[in-house]
Short mmCIF file of C-alpha atoms in Angstrom, two decimals:
data_model
loop_
_atom_site.label_atom_id
_atom_site.label_comp_id
_atom_site.label_asym_id
_atom_site.label_seq_id
_atom_site.Cartn_x
_atom_site.Cartn_y
_atom_site.Cartn_z
CA MET A 163 81.46 104.92 112.55
CA ALA A 164 82.96 107.86 111.07
CA PHE A 165 83.16 107.33 107.48
CA ALA A 166 85.17 110.90 105.17
CA LYS A 167 82.73 112.26 103.00
CA PRO A 168 83.38 114.10 100.00
CA GLU A 169 83.99 117.98 101.19
CA TYR A 170 85.65 118.74 97.45
CA SER A 171 84.54 118.99 93.79
CA ARG A 172 85.22 116.88 91.49
CA ASN A 173 87.02 120.22 89.49
CA GLN A 174 89.04 120.56 92.77
CA VAL A 175 89.97 117.41 93.30
CA ASN A 176 91.84 117.22 89.31
CA ARG A 177 93.14 120.76 90.46
CA ALA A 178 94.78 119.26 93.53
CA GLY A 179 96.08 116.18 91.43
CA ASP A 180 97.73 119.11 88.49
CA ILE A 181 99.36 120.82 91.66
CA LEU A 182 100.75 117.68 93.25
CA ILE A 183 102.56 117.36 89.68
CA LEU A 184 103.90 121.11 89.67
CA LYS A 185 106.71 121.56 90.57
CA THR A 186 106.50 125.35 90.77
CA ALA A 187 103.38 124.93 93.29
CA SER A 188 103.77 127.33 96.14
CA LYS A 189 104.03 126.11 99.73
CA GLU A 190 100.60 127.08 100.58
CA GLU A 191 99.21 124.87 96.88
CA THR A 192 100.89 122.23 97.71
CA GLU A 193 99.71 121.42 101.01
CA TRP A 194 96.52 123.01 99.96
CA ALA A 195 96.66 119.63 97.99
CA TYR A 196 97.57 117.45 99.83
CA GLU A 197 94.65 117.72 102.13
CA VAL A 198 92.37 117.72 99.22
CA LEU A 199 93.80 114.21 97.81
CA ALA A 200 93.39 113.24 101.75
CA ASN A 201 90.30 113.62 102.48
CA TRP A 202 89.27 112.40 98.81
CA ARG A 203 91.09 108.87 99.51
CA ALA A 204 89.51 108.54 103.21
CA CYS A 205 86.03 108.84 101.13
CA HIS A 206 86.60 105.48 99.29
CA GLY A 207 86.47 103.93 102.73
CA TYR A 208 83.09 103.69 102.86
CA PRO A 209 82.02 102.26 99.08
CA ILE A 210 85.68 99.66 100.27
CA ASN A 211 84.02 98.67 102.97
CA THR A 212 80.37 97.51 100.95
CA PHE A 213 82.78 95.66 98.54
CA GLN A 214 84.53 93.49 101.25
CA ALA A 215 81.82 92.08 102.08
CA THR A 216 80.38 91.23 99.29
CA LEU A 217 83.98 89.51 98.36
CA ARG A 218 83.96 87.82 101.46
CA GLN A 219 80.41 86.00 100.55
CA LYS A 220 82.04 85.56 96.96
CA LEU A 221 84.61 83.47 98.43
CA LYS A 222 83.34 81.03 100.58
CA SER A 223 81.43 79.11 97.07
CA ILE A 224 85.73 79.19 95.42
CA ASP A 225 88.16 79.76 97.97
CA LYS A 226 87.63 79.55 101.77
CA LYS A 227 91.58 79.72 102.52
CA ALA A 228 91.81 83.08 100.15
CA ILE A 229 93.60 86.19 101.52
CA VAL A 230 91.20 89.42 101.67
CA ALA A 231 93.13 92.40 101.70
CA GLN A 232 92.10 96.53 100.96
CA ARG A 233 93.47 99.81 101.23
CA LEU A 234 93.62 102.95 99.82
CA LYS A 235 96.63 104.08 97.64
CA ARG A 236 99.53 105.69 99.07
CA ALA A 237 100.29 109.64 98.67
CA PRO A 238 103.97 109.30 96.80
CA SER A 239 101.93 105.91 94.68
CA VAL A 240 99.30 108.32 93.38
CA ILE A 241 101.41 111.18 92.70
CA GLN A 242 103.81 109.00 90.51
CA LYS A 243 100.81 107.66 88.77
CA LEU A 244 99.77 111.15 87.90
CA GLU A 245 103.16 111.91 86.16
CA ARG A 246 103.55 108.90 84.58
CA PHE A 247 100.69 109.23 82.76
CA SER A 248 99.28 112.86 81.27
CA GLY A 249 96.43 113.70 81.23
CA MET A 250 95.64 111.55 84.16
CA GLN A 251 92.73 113.14 86.03
CA LEU A 252 93.07 112.49 89.91
CA ALA A 253 88.86 112.23 90.55
CA ARG A 254 89.36 109.85 87.61
CA MET A 255 91.60 107.43 89.09
CA GLN A 256 90.49 104.17 89.86
CA ASP A 257 92.48 102.15 91.93
CA ILE A 258 92.62 104.65 95.03
CA GLY A 259 90.92 102.72 96.54
CA GLY A 260 91.45 98.95 96.50
CA LEU A 261 90.66 95.50 97.01
CA ARG A 262 93.14 92.23 97.09
CA ALA A 263 91.64 88.18 96.70
CA ILE A 264 94.93 86.15 97.05
CA VAL A 265 93.46 82.46 96.48
CA ASN A 266 95.04 79.46 95.21
CA ASN A 267 95.31 79.06 91.28
CA ILE A 268 94.62 80.69 88.11
CA ASN A 269 91.67 78.40 88.15
CA LYS A 270 90.60 79.80 91.06
CA VAL A 271 91.11 83.81 90.07
CA ARG A 272 88.39 82.29 86.85
CA LYS A 273 85.98 81.06 88.90
CA LEU A 274 85.63 84.90 91.16
CA GLU A 275 85.90 86.19 88.20
CA ASP A 276 83.09 84.93 86.30
CA ASN A 277 81.26 84.92 89.14
CA TYR A 278 81.45 88.83 89.32
CA LEU A 279 81.09 89.21 85.59
CA LYS A 280 77.90 86.78 86.14
CA SER A 281 76.02 87.67 88.67
CA MET A 282 73.42 91.07 89.16
CA PHE A 283 75.70 93.41 91.32
CA LYS A 284 73.93 96.65 91.73
CA HIS A 285 77.79 98.52 90.92
CA GLU A 286 77.88 100.38 87.67
CA PHE A 287 80.72 97.77 86.01
CA ASP A 288 83.44 99.73 84.61
CA SER A 289 85.87 97.85 82.69
CA SER A 290 88.46 94.91 83.09
CA LYS A 291 91.87 94.22 82.53
CA ASP A 292 93.25 90.49 82.10
CA TYR A 293 97.25 90.22 82.68
CA ILE A 294 97.01 86.95 83.05
CA LYS A 295 95.57 85.80 79.63
CA ASN A 296 97.97 89.03 78.43
CA PRO A 297 100.76 89.51 80.95
CA LYS A 298 102.61 93.29 81.37
CA GLU A 299 106.04 93.52 79.44
CA ASP A 300 107.43 93.87 82.75
CA GLY A 301 106.01 90.10 84.03
CA TYR A 302 103.71 91.58 85.81
CA ARG A 303 99.94 89.13 86.05
CA CYS A 304 96.48 89.49 87.54
CA VAL A 305 93.00 90.20 86.46
CA HIS A 306 91.61 93.49 87.39
CA LEU A 307 87.57 94.64 87.77
CA ILE A 308 87.23 98.19 88.29
CA TYR A 309 83.32 99.65 89.07
CA LYS A 310 81.83 102.75 89.73
CA TYR A 311 80.08 102.73 93.58
CA SER A 312 76.05 103.42 93.00
CA ASN A 313 73.87 102.89 95.88
CA PRO A 314 70.96 105.62 96.56
CA GLN A 315 71.01 105.61 100.21
CA ALA A 316 74.85 106.96 99.84
CA PRO A 317 74.61 109.22 96.63
CA GLU A 318 77.84 111.40 97.92
CA TYR A 319 79.59 108.14 97.25
CA ASP A 320 78.48 107.48 93.94
CA GLY A 321 81.11 107.37 91.07
CA LEU A 322 83.82 106.83 93.01
CA ARG A 323 85.23 104.27 91.41
CA LEU A 324 87.39 100.88 93.39
CA GLU A 325 89.40 98.88 91.75
CA LEU A 326 89.22 94.27 92.37
CA GLN A 327 92.11 92.56 92.46
CA PHE A 328 92.40 89.03 91.63
CA ARG A 329 95.54 86.79 91.98
CA SER A 330 97.30 83.45 92.57
CA LYS A 331 99.02 82.63 95.30
CA LEU A 332 102.42 82.41 92.78
CA GLN A 333 101.43 85.77 91.08
CA HIS A 334 101.46 87.30 94.33
CA ALA A 335 104.85 86.00 95.18
CA TRP A 336 106.07 87.17 92.06
CA ALA A 337 104.25 91.27 92.91
CA THR A 338 105.72 91.23 96.44
CA ALA A 339 109.33 90.23 95.76
CA VAL A 340 109.28 93.33 93.22
CA GLU A 341 108.44 94.93 95.57
CA THR A 342 110.47 94.64 97.88
CA MET A 343 113.67 94.67 95.95
CA GLY A 344 112.18 97.73 94.48
CA THR A 345 112.14 99.26 98.43
CA TYR A 346 115.86 98.89 99.02
CA LEU A 347 117.07 99.08 95.42
CA GLY A 348 115.47 102.32 96.20
CA GLN A 349 114.13 102.28 92.35
CA ALA A 350 110.07 101.77 91.25
CA LEU A 351 110.09 98.42 89.89
CA LYS A 352 106.90 97.80 90.23
CA SER A 353 106.30 101.29 87.93
CA GLY A 354 108.49 100.05 85.12
CA GLN A 355 111.84 101.89 86.36
CA GLY A 356 114.49 101.19 87.81
CA GLU A 357 117.78 99.09 86.45
CA ARG A 358 117.22 96.89 83.69
CA GLU A 359 119.01 93.74 85.07
CA TRP A 360 116.65 93.74 87.73
CA ARG A 361 113.56 94.14 85.54
CA GLU A 362 114.65 91.58 83.15
CA PHE A 363 115.28 89.32 86.08
CA PHE A 364 112.26 89.52 87.05
CA ARG A 365 110.37 89.40 83.63
CA ILE A 366 112.18 86.28 83.35
CA CYS A 367 111.05 84.83 86.41
CA SER A 368 107.38 85.96 85.68
CA ALA A 369 107.83 83.94 82.03
CA ALA A 370 108.43 80.78 84.06
CA PHE A 371 105.68 80.77 86.41
CA CYS A 372 103.87 81.47 83.46
CA ILE A 373 104.99 78.15 82.31
CA GLU A 374 104.58 76.26 85.87
CA GLU A 375 101.11 77.46 85.88
CA LYS A 376 100.00 77.00 82.57
CA SER A 377 99.05 80.39 81.13
CA PRO A 378 100.27 82.85 78.39
CA SER A 379 103.99 83.91 78.16
CA VAL A 380 105.41 87.21 79.39
CA PRO A 381 105.71 89.29 75.54
CA GLY A 382 109.25 88.39 74.10
CA PHE A 383 109.46 84.69 76.07
CA GLU A 384 107.21 82.85 74.23
CA LYS A 385 109.70 80.59 71.88
CA PHE A 386 111.95 79.41 74.43
CA SER A 387 111.38 76.25 76.34
CA GLN A 388 111.15 75.22 80.63
CA TYR A 389 114.81 74.58 80.50
CA GLU A 390 115.92 77.32 78.94
CA ILE A 391 114.03 79.52 80.91
CA SER A 392 114.96 77.31 84.02
CA ARG A 393 118.51 78.78 82.69
CA MET A 394 117.58 82.06 82.09
CA VAL A 395 116.82 82.05 85.73
CA ALA A 396 119.68 80.88 86.89
CA ASP A 397 122.02 82.61 85.49
CA LYS A 398 120.71 86.20 85.88
CA GLU A 399 119.91 85.14 89.71
CA LYS A 400 123.96 84.43 90.21
CA GLU A 401 124.78 87.43 88.50
CA LEU A 402 122.70 89.53 90.75
CA SER A 403 123.04 87.22 93.48
CA VAL A 404 119.43 88.25 94.23
CA LEU A 405 118.15 85.46 96.99
CA ASN A 406 120.75 85.87 99.23
CA LYS A 407 119.68 89.75 98.82
CA LEU A 408 116.58 88.58 99.83
CA GLN A 409 117.25 86.59 102.44
CA GLY A 410 119.07 89.47 104.24
CA PHE A 411 116.58 91.55 103.93
CA ALA A 412 114.36 89.84 105.86
CA ILE A 413 113.44 90.88 109.66
CA ALA A 414 114.06 89.35 113.01
CA THR A 415 110.56 88.56 114.31
CA ASP A 416 111.45 91.92 117.94
CA ALA A 417 112.19 94.28 114.90
CA ILE A 418 108.20 94.29 113.96
CA THR A 419 106.42 96.11 116.31
CA GLU A 420 102.59 95.86 116.95
CA HIS A 421 100.75 98.15 119.26
CA LYS A 422 98.01 96.59 121.13
CA GLY A 423 94.58 97.16 121.09
CA PRO A 424 91.97 95.56 118.38
CA GLY A 425 92.04 96.35 114.72
CA ALA A 426 89.87 96.52 112.12
CA TYR A 427 91.72 99.10 110.58
CA HIS A 428 95.91 99.06 110.66
CA LEU A 429 98.77 101.59 109.84
CA VAL A 430 101.75 99.52 108.92
CA VAL A 431 104.63 101.59 108.43
CA LEU A 432 108.00 100.35 107.11
CA HIS A 433 111.35 102.25 108.02
CA SER A 434 113.59 101.76 105.51
CA GLU A 435 117.31 102.82 106.76
CA ASP A 436 116.54 100.51 109.46
CA ARG A 437 114.38 97.54 108.67
CA THR A 438 111.99 97.72 111.37
CA VAL A 439 107.94 97.50 110.75
CA SER A 440 104.80 99.45 112.91
CA VAL A 441 102.14 97.61 112.93
CA ILE A 442 99.54 100.09 114.49
CA PRO A 443 95.68 99.26 114.99
CA TYR A 444 92.37 101.28 114.69
CA PRO A 445 89.39 100.41 115.46
CA LYS A 446 86.12 100.78 113.15
CA ALA A 447 85.25 104.10 115.40
CA GLN A 448 88.68 105.57 115.12
CA LEU A 449 89.05 105.33 111.08
CA GLU A 450 89.27 109.01 111.04
CA LYS A 451 92.05 109.32 113.31
CA ALA A 452 93.82 106.59 111.38
CA ASN A 453 93.59 108.47 107.97
CA GLU A 454 94.77 111.41 109.98
CA VAL A 455 97.73 109.47 110.71
CA TYR A 456 97.91 107.74 107.97
CA ALA A 457 98.51 111.35 106.27
CA ASP A 458 101.06 112.60 108.15
CA TYR A 459 103.32 109.91 107.70
CA GLU A 460 103.26 110.20 104.05
CA LYS A 461 104.07 114.27 104.99
CA ARG A 462 107.39 112.55 106.20
CA THR A 463 107.64 110.38 103.35
CA GLN A 464 107.69 113.77 101.28
CA ASN A 465 110.37 115.66 103.48
CA GLY A 466 112.65 112.63 102.95
CA GLU A 467 112.41 110.24 105.89
CA LYS A 468 112.95 106.98 104.61
CA ILE A 469 109.49 105.79 105.65
CA GLU A 470 106.78 103.66 103.91
CA ALA A 471 102.79 103.86 105.28
CA VAL A 472 99.47 102.73 103.96
CA LEU A 473 96.67 101.62 105.98
CA VAL A 474 94.84 98.24 105.61
CA SER A 475 92.37 96.30 106.42
CA ALA A 476 92.74 92.50 106.12
CA GLY A 477 92.06 90.55 109.41
CA PRO A 478 94.25 89.74 112.11
CA VAL A 479 97.97 90.81 111.65
CA SER A 480 98.68 87.11 110.72
CA GLU A 481 96.16 87.50 107.93
CA LEU A 482 98.49 90.95 107.35
CA LYS A 483 101.13 89.87 106.72
CA LYS A 484 100.45 87.57 104.04
CA ALA A 485 98.20 89.97 102.07
CA TYR A 486 101.42 92.54 102.65
CA PRO A 487 104.01 90.51 103.04
CA ASN A 488 106.19 93.49 100.87
CA TYR A 489 105.99 95.47 103.50
CA PHE A 490 107.25 92.81 106.21
CA LEU A 491 110.02 92.66 103.57
CA ASP A 492 109.09 88.42 103.37
CA THR A 493 109.40 86.63 100.38
CA GLN A 494 110.02 83.29 101.37
CA GLU A 495 107.55 81.61 98.90
CA PHE A 496 108.66 83.72 96.10
CA VAL A 497 112.78 82.49 97.50
CA LYS A 498 111.41 78.76 97.76
CA ARG A 499 109.91 78.77 93.93
CA ILE A 500 113.04 80.56 92.26
CA ARG A 501 115.26 77.77 94.35
CA LYS A 502 112.77 74.38 92.92
CA ILE A 503 113.65 76.77 89.09
CA ILE A 504 117.15 76.84 89.92
CA ASN A 505 117.59 73.44 91.19
CA ALA A 506 115.90 71.86 88.28
CA ALA A 507 117.92 73.93 85.62
CA GLN A 508 121.20 72.72 86.79
CA ILE A 509 119.59 69.28 85.42
CA VAL A 510 122.26 68.81 82.62
CA LYS A 511 119.74 68.02 79.33
CA TYR A 512 121.09 66.06 76.35
#
């Protein structure tokens, strides 16, 4: 299989990042910057492939039913991050290549985290962020471990940063709902942007999930009881009609087009306006082609088409839907959990 190799220096990569957020860049400069980004992103494919094998091996003794997925960060997300964080350099961005493990509960998240931090791992540990112990203001919860790739047999990839994300099923259900709602509101809720009412709803839901998982609360909700937070969820859901909206986003099975053929990688394309999804498989030998098509779709997005594309590897399509349910507008798990909380809030407290 032909993996992409770096064709540009890190200085050129950083220059491309600067151009991508420069409103006055010429058409030629912008096209060059996208070419650099496409190559730089594709180069993370080789390290991710190595990391995925290690992750799956570790999970065999922790959670055999865990879901594992890998993805290369979408160009719009890369650009948004460069815009949000002043001084961010594209060559140092730590999550262009990402791996995600979704396990049954927080206890298994911790076991997986300890396995990495306490075992001999040839790649250089860079940093970690524990958003379960310290949830973000918006309610996001997950454990992130950042590593720098190191391999004497493939030195051209040395120093590439990869992000490992470990989250529970409940945390994953919340994150999926945030992304799905953000897609159809046309608001970057995932990035902490968008209408205050929607951001507050998901903050409250996360606070309720913290209680369910017996973990530290979202900032600002520490003093509220489980009943009080349940009432907040119920009141906000009624105000925004969240569950009806989420269920309305569901895509009929016949609207999901699965192209035939074996695929180690899948290009998932969500057409927001007509709520259809295409899943295009690519065998390992066609990874280079997959990256090219991925880049082409992102150019269309940049030109205003209402589509979102992501190139991922998560095994069969059935596993792909579990790992990236937001691309299939599947929020069933979140809806089920919120209904349970709302029902509990109906119980009169004397």
